[in-house]
Coordinates of C-alpha atoms in Angstrom, one line a residue:
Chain A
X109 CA 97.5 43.3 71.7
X110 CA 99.6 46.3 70.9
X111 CA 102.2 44.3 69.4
X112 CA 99.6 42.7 66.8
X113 CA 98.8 46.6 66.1
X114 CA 101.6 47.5 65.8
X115 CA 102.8 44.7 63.3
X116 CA 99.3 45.1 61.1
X117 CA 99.5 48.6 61.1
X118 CA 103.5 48.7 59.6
X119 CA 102.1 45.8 56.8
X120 CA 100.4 48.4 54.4
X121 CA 103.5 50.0 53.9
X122 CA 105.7 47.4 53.7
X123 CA 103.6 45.8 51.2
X124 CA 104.1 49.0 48.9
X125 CA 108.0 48.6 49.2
X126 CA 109.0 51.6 50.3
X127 CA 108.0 51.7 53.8
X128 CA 110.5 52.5 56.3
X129 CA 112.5 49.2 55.9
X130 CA 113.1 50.3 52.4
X131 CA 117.3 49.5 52.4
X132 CA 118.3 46.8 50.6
X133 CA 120.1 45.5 53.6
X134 CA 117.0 43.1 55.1
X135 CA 113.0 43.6 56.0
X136 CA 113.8 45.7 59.5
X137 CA 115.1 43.8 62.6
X138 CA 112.5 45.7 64.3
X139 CA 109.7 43.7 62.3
X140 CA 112.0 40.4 62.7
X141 CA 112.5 40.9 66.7
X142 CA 108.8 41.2 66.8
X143 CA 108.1 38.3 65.4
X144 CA 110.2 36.2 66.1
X145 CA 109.0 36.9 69.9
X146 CA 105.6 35.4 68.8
X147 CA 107.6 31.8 66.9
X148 CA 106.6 33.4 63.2
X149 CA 109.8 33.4 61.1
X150 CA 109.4 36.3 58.3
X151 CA 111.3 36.0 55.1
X152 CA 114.1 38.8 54.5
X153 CA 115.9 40.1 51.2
X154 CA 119.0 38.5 50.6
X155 CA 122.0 40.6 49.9
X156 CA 123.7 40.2 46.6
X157 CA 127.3 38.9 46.9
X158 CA 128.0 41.2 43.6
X159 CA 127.4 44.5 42.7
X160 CA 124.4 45.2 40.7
X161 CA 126.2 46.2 37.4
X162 CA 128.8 43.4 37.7
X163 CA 126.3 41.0 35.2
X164 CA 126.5 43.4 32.7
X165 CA 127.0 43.1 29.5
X166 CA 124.9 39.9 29.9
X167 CA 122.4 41.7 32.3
X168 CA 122.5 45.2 32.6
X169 CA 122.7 47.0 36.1
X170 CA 119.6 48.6 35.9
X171 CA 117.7 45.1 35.3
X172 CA 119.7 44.3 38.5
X173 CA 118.6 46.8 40.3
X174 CA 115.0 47.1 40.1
X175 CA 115.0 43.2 39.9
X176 CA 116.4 43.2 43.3
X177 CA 115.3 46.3 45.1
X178 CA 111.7 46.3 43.4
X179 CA 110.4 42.9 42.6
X180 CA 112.2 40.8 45.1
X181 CA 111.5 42.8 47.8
X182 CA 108.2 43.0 47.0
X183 CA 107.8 39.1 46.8
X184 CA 109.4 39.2 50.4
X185 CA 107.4 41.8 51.7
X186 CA 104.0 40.8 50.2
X187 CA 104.9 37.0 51.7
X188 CA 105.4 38.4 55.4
X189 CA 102.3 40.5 55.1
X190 CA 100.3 37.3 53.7
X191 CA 101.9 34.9 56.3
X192 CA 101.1 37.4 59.2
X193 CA 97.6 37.2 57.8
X194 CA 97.6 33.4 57.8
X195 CA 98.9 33.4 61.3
X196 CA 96.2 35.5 62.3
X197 CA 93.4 33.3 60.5
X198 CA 94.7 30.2 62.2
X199 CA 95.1 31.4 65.4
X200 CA 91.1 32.5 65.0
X201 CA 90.4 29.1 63.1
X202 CA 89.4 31.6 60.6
X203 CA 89.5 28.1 57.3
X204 CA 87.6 30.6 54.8
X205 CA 90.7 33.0 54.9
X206 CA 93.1 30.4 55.5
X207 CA 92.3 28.8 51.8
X208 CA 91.8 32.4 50.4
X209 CA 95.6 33.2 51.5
X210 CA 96.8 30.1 49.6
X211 CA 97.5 31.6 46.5
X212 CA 99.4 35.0 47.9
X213 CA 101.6 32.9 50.0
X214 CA 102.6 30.6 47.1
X215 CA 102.7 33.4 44.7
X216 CA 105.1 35.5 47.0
X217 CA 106.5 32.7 49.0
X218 CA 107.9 31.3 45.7
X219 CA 109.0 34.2 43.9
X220 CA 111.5 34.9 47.2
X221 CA 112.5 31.1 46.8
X222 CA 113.2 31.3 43.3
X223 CA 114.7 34.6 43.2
X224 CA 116.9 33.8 45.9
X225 CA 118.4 31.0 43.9
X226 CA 118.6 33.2 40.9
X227 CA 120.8 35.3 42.9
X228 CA 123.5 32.7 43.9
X229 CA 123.1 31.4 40.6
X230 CA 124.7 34.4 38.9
X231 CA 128.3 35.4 39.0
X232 CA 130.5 38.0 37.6
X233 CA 132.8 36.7 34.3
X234 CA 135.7 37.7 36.7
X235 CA 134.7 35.7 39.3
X236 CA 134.1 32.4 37.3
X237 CA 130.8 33.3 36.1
X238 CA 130.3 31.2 32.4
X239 CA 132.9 28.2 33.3
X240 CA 131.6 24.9 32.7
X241 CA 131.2 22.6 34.9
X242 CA 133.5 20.0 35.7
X243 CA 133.8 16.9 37.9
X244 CA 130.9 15.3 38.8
X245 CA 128.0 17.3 37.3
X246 CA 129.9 17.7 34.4
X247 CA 129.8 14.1 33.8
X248 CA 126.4 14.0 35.0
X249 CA 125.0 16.5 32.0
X250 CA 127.4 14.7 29.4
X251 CA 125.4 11.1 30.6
X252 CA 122.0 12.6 30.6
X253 CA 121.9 15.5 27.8
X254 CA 125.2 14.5 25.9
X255 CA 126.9 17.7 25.9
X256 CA 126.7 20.8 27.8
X257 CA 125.8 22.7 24.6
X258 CA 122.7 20.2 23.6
X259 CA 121.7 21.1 27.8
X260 CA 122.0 24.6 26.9
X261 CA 120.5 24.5 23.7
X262 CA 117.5 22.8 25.4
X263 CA 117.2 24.7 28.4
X264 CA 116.9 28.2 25.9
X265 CA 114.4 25.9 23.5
X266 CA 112.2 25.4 26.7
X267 CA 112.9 29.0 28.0
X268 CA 112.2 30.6 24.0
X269 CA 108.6 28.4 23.8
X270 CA 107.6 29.4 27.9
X271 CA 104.2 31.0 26.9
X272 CA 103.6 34.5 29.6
X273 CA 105.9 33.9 32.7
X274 CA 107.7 31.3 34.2
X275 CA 111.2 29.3 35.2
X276 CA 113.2 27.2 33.4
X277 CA 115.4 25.0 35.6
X278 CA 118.2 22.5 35.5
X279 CA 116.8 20.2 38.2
X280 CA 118.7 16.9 40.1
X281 CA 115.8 14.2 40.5
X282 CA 117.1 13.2 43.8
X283 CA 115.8 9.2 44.0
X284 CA 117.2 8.4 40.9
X285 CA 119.7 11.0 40.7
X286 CA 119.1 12.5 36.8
X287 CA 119.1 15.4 35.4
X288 CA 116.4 17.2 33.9
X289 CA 114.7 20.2 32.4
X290 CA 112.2 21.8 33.9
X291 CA 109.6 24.7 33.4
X292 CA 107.4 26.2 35.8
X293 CA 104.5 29.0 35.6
X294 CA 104.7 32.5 37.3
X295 CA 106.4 31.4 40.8
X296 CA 105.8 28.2 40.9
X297 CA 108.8 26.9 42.8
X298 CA 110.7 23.6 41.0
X299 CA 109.1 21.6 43.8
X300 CA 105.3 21.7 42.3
X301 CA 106.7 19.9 39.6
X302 CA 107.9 17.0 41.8
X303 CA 108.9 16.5 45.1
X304 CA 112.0 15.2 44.7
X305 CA 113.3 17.7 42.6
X306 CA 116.5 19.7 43.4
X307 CA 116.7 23.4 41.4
X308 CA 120.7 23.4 40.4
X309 CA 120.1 26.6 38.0
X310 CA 117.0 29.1 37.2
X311 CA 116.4 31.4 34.8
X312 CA 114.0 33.7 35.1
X313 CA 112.0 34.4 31.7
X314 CA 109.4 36.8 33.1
X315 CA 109.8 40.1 31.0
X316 CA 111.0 42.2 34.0
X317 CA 113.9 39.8 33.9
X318 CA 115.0 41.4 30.2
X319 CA 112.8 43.2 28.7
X320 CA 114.7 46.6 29.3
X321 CA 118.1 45.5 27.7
X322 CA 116.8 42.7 25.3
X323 CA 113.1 44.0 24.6
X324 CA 111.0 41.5 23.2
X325 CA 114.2 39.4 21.7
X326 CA 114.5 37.0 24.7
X327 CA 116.0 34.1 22.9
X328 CA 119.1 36.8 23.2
X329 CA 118.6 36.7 26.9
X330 CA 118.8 33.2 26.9
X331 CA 121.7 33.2 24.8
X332 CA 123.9 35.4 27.1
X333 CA 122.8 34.9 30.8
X334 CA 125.1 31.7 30.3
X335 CA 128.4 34.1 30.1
X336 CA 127.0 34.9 33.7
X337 CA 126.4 31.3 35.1
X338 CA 127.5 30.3 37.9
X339 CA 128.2 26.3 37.4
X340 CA 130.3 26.4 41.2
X341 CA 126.9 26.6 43.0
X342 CA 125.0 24.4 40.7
X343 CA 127.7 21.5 41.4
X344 CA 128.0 22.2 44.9
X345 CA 124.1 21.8 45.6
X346 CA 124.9 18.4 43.0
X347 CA 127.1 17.3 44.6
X348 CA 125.4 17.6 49.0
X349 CA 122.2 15.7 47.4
X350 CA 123.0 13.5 44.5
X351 CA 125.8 12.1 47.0
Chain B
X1319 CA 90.5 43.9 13.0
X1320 CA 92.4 41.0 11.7
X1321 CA 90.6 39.2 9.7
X1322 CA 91.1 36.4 6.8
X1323 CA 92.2 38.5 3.5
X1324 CA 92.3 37.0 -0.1
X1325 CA 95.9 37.4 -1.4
X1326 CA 96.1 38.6 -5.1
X1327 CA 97.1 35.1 -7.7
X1328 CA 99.8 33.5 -6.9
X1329 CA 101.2 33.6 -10.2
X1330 CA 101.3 36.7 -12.6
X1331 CA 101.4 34.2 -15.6
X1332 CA 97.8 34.9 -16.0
X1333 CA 97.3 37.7 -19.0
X1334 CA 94.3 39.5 -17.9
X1335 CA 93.2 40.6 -21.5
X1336 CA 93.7 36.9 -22.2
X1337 CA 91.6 35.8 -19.5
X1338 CA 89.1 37.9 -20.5
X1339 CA 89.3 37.0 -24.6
X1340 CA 89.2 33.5 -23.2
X1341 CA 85.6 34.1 -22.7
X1342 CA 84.5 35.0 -25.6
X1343 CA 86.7 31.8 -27.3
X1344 CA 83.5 29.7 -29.4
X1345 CA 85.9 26.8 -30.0
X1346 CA 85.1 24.8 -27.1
X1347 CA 88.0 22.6 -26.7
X1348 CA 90.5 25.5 -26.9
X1349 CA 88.1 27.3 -23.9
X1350 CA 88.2 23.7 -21.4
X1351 CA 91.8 23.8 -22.0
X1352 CA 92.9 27.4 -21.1
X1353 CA 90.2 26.6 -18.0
X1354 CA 91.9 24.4 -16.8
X1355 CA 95.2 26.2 -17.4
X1356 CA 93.8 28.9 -15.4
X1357 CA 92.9 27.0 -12.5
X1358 CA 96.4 25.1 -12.2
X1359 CA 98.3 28.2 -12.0
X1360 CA 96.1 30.6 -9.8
X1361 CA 95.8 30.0 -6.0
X1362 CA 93.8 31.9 -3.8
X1363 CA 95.7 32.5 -0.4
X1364 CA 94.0 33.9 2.6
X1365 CA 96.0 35.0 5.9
X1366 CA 95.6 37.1 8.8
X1367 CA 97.1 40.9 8.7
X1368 CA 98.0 42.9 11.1
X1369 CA 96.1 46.0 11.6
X1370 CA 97.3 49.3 12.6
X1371 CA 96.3 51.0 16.1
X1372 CA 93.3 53.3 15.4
X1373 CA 95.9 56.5 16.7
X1374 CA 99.4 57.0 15.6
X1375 CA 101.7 55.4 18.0
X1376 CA 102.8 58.3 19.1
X1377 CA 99.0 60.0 20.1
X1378 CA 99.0 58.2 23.6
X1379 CA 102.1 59.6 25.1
X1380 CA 102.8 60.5 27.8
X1381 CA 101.0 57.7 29.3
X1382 CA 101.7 55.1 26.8
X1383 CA 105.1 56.1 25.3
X1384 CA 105.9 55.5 21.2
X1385 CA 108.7 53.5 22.0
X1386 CA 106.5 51.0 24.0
X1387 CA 103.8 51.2 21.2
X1388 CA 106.3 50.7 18.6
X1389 CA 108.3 47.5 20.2
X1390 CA 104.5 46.3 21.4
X1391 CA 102.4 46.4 18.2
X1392 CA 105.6 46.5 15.8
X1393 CA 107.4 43.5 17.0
X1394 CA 105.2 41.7 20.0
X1395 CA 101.7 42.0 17.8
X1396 CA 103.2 41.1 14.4
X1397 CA 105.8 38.4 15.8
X1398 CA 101.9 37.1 16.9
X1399 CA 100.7 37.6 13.1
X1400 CA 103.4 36.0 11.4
X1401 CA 103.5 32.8 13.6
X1402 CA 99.8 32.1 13.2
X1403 CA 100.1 32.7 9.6
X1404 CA 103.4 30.0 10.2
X1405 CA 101.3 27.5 11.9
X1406 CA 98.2 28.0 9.8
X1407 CA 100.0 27.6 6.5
X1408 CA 99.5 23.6 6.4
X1409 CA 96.6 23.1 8.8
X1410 CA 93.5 22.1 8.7
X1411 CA 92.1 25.2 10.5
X1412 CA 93.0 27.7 7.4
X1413 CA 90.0 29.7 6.6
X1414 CA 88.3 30.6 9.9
X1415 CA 87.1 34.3 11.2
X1416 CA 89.6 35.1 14.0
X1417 CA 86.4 34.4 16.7
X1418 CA 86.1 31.3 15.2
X1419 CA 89.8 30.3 15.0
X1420 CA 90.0 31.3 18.6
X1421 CA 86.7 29.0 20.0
X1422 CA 88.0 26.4 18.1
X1423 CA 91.5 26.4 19.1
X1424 CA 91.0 26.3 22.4
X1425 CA 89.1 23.3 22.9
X1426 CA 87.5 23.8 25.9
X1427 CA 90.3 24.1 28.1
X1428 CA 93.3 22.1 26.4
X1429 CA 94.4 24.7 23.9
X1430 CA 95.9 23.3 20.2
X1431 CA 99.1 25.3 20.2
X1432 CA 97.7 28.3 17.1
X1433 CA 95.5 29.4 20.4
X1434 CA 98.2 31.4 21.6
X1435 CA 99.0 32.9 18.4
X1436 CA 95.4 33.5 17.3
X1437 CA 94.2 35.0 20.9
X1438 CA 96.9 37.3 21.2
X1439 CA 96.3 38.9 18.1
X1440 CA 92.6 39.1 18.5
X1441 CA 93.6 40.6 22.2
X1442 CA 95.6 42.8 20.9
X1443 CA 93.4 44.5 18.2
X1444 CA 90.9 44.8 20.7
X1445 CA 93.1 46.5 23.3
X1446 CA 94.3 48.9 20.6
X1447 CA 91.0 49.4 20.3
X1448 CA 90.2 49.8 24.3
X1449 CA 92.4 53.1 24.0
X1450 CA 92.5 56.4 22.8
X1451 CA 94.5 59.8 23.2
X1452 CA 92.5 62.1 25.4
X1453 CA 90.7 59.0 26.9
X1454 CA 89.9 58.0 30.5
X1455 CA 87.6 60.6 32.4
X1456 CA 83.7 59.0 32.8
X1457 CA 81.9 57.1 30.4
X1458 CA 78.0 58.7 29.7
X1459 CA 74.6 57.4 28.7
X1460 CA 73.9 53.7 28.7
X1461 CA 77.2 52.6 29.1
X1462 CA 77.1 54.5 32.6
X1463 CA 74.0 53.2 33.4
X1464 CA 74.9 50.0 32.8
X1465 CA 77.6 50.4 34.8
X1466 CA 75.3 51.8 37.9
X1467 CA 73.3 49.1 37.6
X1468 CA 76.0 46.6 37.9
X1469 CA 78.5 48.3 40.1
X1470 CA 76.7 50.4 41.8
X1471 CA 78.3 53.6 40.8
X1472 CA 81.3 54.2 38.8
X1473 CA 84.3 54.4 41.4
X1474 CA 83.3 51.2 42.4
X1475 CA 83.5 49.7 39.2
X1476 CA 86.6 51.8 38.9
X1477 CA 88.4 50.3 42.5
X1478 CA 87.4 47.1 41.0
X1479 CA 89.2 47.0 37.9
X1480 CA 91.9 48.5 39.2
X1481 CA 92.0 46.0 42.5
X1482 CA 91.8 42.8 39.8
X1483 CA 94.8 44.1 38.0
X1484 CA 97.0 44.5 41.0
X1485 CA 95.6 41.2 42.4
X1486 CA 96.8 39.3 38.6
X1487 CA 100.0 37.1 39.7
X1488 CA 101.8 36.7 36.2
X1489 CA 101.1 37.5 32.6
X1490 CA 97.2 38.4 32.0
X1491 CA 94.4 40.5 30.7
X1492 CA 91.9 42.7 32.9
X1493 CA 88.5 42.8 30.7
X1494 CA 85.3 44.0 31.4
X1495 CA 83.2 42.2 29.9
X1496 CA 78.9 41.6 29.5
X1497 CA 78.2 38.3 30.7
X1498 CA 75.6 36.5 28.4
X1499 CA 74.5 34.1 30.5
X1500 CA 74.1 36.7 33.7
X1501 CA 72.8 39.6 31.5
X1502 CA 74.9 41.6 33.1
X1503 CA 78.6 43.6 33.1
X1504 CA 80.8 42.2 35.3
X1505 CA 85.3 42.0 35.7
X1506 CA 87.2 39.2 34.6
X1507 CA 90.9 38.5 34.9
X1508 CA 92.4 35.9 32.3
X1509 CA 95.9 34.9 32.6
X1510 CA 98.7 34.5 29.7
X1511 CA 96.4 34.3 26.4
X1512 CA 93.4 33.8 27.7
X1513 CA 90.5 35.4 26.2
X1514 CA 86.8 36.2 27.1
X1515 CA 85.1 34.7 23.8
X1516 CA 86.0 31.4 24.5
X1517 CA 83.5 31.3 27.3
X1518 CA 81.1 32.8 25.0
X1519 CA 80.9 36.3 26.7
X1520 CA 81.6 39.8 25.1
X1521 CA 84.7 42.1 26.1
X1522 CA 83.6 45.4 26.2
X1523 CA 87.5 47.0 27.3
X1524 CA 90.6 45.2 28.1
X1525 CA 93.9 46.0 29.2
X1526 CA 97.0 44.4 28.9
X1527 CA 99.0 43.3 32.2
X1528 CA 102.0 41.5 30.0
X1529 CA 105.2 43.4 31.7
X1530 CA 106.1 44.0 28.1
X1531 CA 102.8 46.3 27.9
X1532 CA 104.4 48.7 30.7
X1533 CA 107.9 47.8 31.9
X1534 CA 109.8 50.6 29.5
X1535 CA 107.6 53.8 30.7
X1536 CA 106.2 52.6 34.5
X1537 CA 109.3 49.8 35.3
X1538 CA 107.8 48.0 38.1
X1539 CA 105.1 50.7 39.3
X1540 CA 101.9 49.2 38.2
X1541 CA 99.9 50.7 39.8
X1542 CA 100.6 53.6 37.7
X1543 CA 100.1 52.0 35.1
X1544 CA 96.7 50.9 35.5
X1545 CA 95.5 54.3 37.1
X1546 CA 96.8 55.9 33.7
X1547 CA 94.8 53.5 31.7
X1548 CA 91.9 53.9 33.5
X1549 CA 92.6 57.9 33.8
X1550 CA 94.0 59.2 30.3
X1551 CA 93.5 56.1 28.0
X1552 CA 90.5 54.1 28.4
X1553 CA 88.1 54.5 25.1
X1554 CA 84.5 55.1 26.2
X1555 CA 83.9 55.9 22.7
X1556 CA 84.3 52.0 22.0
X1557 CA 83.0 51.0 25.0
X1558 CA 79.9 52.5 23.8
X1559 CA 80.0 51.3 20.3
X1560 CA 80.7 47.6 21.4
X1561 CA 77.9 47.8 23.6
X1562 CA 75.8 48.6 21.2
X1563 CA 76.4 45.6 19.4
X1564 CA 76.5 43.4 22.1
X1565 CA 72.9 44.5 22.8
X1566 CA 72.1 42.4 19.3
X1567 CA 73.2 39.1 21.1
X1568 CA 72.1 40.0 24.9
X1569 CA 69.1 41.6 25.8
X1570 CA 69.6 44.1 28.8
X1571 CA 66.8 45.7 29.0
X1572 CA 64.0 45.1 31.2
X1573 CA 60.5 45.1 29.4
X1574 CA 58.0 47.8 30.2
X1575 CA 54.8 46.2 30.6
X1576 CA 52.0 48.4 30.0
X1577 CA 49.4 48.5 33.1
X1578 CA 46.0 48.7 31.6

């Protein structure tokens, strides 16, 4: 009874994203131990493995920053606060507030999935961020697109014409293993648009994703965020499902 | 407002002391055939402008900053202008009033692709519109008491507002609107281009929850944001003035029937 007190009494804060758990390390073990004594696994803010001006020229450090420490975090914090409320609905069979949670939870819950990706899909230029692929999904996008430029060129055609905000993705369609471009809307994770789809790459074409270094231009953003790519992950995850 | 301008001729071939000689021409033949010169090389165009912000773009600073105004109206609002006048240039749908354009366009749900174009320049005319320097503060007289009546008093109609924007997940509009079919003034959330008219009812204020409409002065703080607007920037002034006209289409009032 004091536990659940305690935890709905820290959620206000955390929801604001600059409660006490504020560092950009994780949500608070604290918050995790307690949890995970009751079986409720909370989401936490991944760490960069970069630092957050290491993108620029092609994304500034400040975009990095506050895309990181402010909106991420928010999406993970808002996501623990909704699926402590869920928790709480279901334990009281509470269906009325288990429906009206739905949308928070997806909202949240996928912008910490997608972001996450967006993380490991970036890499410095030093670090091989911006080399093609090879190997496997190199063949792959010649089969399915024809070049790697006409897959690029797509990808920033679908990403120029995304009307408000959304994701464009390179996605593997695991059963008959092809390639494909995909948008979705706000945080809509890749799998709403099919359930067999794999996200290789995301890009992020909400306006917090650009709009400070590229303004309203975001066919520029499109154009450069390839220097920063990081192709290694895209055809490792290929390569574990499409095997 | 935007709204469908005639262009001057399209050619500057046309004399205008000839034109008007050709009037007063008695040989009848000569007069059909400069007609019908006349008419092949004159063509009336109409497009939509863009039309300026009722303030100069630097009167809403400190809460709105010119910068933001200038990349928002400048290049957002006219790159909305120019690619309806794009898309309108060989299609059927040339000629409308913006209102109309807009019903029409979106189709009851499965928006022709000029309904982005033409919503989100009528949207943003009217939110230029919704502001003002030295706004915010209370509104007075019947826009108040319609208000009370709705809301119950005006910090609830102001925690509201201010809940729906922080609630909208994405790109969207916050309006308040007067509901035709429920007589009455109510909040309504629209997301990406989505606009009020299409369901027939009449926006009264809106406020723009695009990240571009606050990223460069609040960065992620929204909240902010949207207690500025309602603080320092809201427009009573045409609040009141668009109620007024919405009480030609809806009647609010409640009839005073005389007891005998």
């Amino acid at each position: 009874m004091a536990l659940r007190a305690l935890l709905t009494k820290r959620a206000p804060t955390l929801a604001s994203g600059l409660g006490p758990f504020a560092s950009a390390g994780g949500s608070g073990t604290g918050w995790q131990g307690l949890c995970h004594a009751r079986g409720l696994k909370v989401a936490a803010l991944p760490d960069l493995e970069y630092d957050y001006g290491a993108l620029a020229p092609a994304i500034s450090g400040e975009i990095m920053r506050l895309h990181h420490q402010k909106h991420h975090k928010a999406y993970v914090s808002n996501y623990n606060d909704a699926l402590e409320k869920l928790d709480a609905a279901m334990a009281k069979g509470d269906v009325a507030a288990v429906v009206r949670l739905q949308s928070a939870i997806k909202f949240n819950g996928g912008g910490h999935i997608n972001h996450t990706i967006f993380w490991k899909n970036l890499k410095p230029v030093n670090e091989g961020g911006g080399e093609p692929p090879h190997a496997t999904l190199g063949w792959a996008i010649d089969t399915d697109f024809g070049s790697l430029e006409a897959l690029v060129q797509k990808m920033n055609a679908e990403g120029a014409a995304l009307q408000g905000s959304g994701w464009v993705w390179l996605a593997l369609e695991k059963e008959r293993k092809k390639l494909l471009v995909e948008t979705t809307a706000n945080q809509d994770p890749l799998v709403t648009k099919g359930a067999n789809l794999v996200p290789l790459l995301g890009i992020d074409v909400w306006e917090h994703a650009y709009y400070l270094q590229y303004k309203n231009v975001k066919p520029d953003y499109l154009k450069n965020i390839w220097k920063v790519m990081n192709w290694k992950y895209a055809s490792e995850v290929y390569d574990s499902e499409a095997a | 407002m935007a709204m469908a301008l005639p262009l001057a001729y399209a050619s500057s071939v046309v004399n205008p002391f000839e034109a008007g000689r050709l009037s007063f021409s008695t040989k009848a033949t000569k007069h059909k055939k400069h007609i019908y010169q006349f008419r092949k090389v004159t063509k009336v165009l109409a497009y939509y402008g863009l039309a300026n912000p009722p303030y100069k773009l630097d009167a809403l600073e400190p809460y709105m900053s010119r910068r933001t105004l200038e990349l928002h109206w400048g290049n957002i609002h006219r790159g909305y202008v120019d690619s309806l006048n794009k898309q309108l240039a060989n299609s059927p749908l040339y000629g409308c009033t913006m209102e109309e354009l807009i019903k029409t366009t979106f189709n009851n749900g499965n928006p022709l692709p000029e309904y982005n174009n033409a919503a989100e320049v009528w949207n943003h005319d009217f939110f230029w519109e919704s502001m003002q320097p030295n706004g915010g503060r209370l509104p007075w007289g019947g826009v108040l008491d319609q208000i009370e009546k709705d809301f119950g008093s005006f910090s609830n109609f102001r925690d509201e507002f201010v809940h729906s924007a922080m609630m909208l997940f994405g790109s969207g509009w916050v309006w308040l609107v007067l509901k035709t079919n429920e007589r009455r003034l109510s909040i309504v959330r629209t997301s990406n281009a989505v606009c009020p008219l299409v369901w027939g009812d009449i926006p009264i204020i809106s406020l723009d929850m695009w990240e571009h409409a606050y990223y460069l002065d609040y960065k992620d703080d929204v909240s902010k944001y949207v207690n500025n607007f309602m603080d320092h920037l809201i427009s009573w002034h045409s609040a009141t003035a668009r109620m007024v006209r919405a009480e030609a289409f809806v009647n609010l009032g409640e009839p005073k029937i005389p007891v005998a």
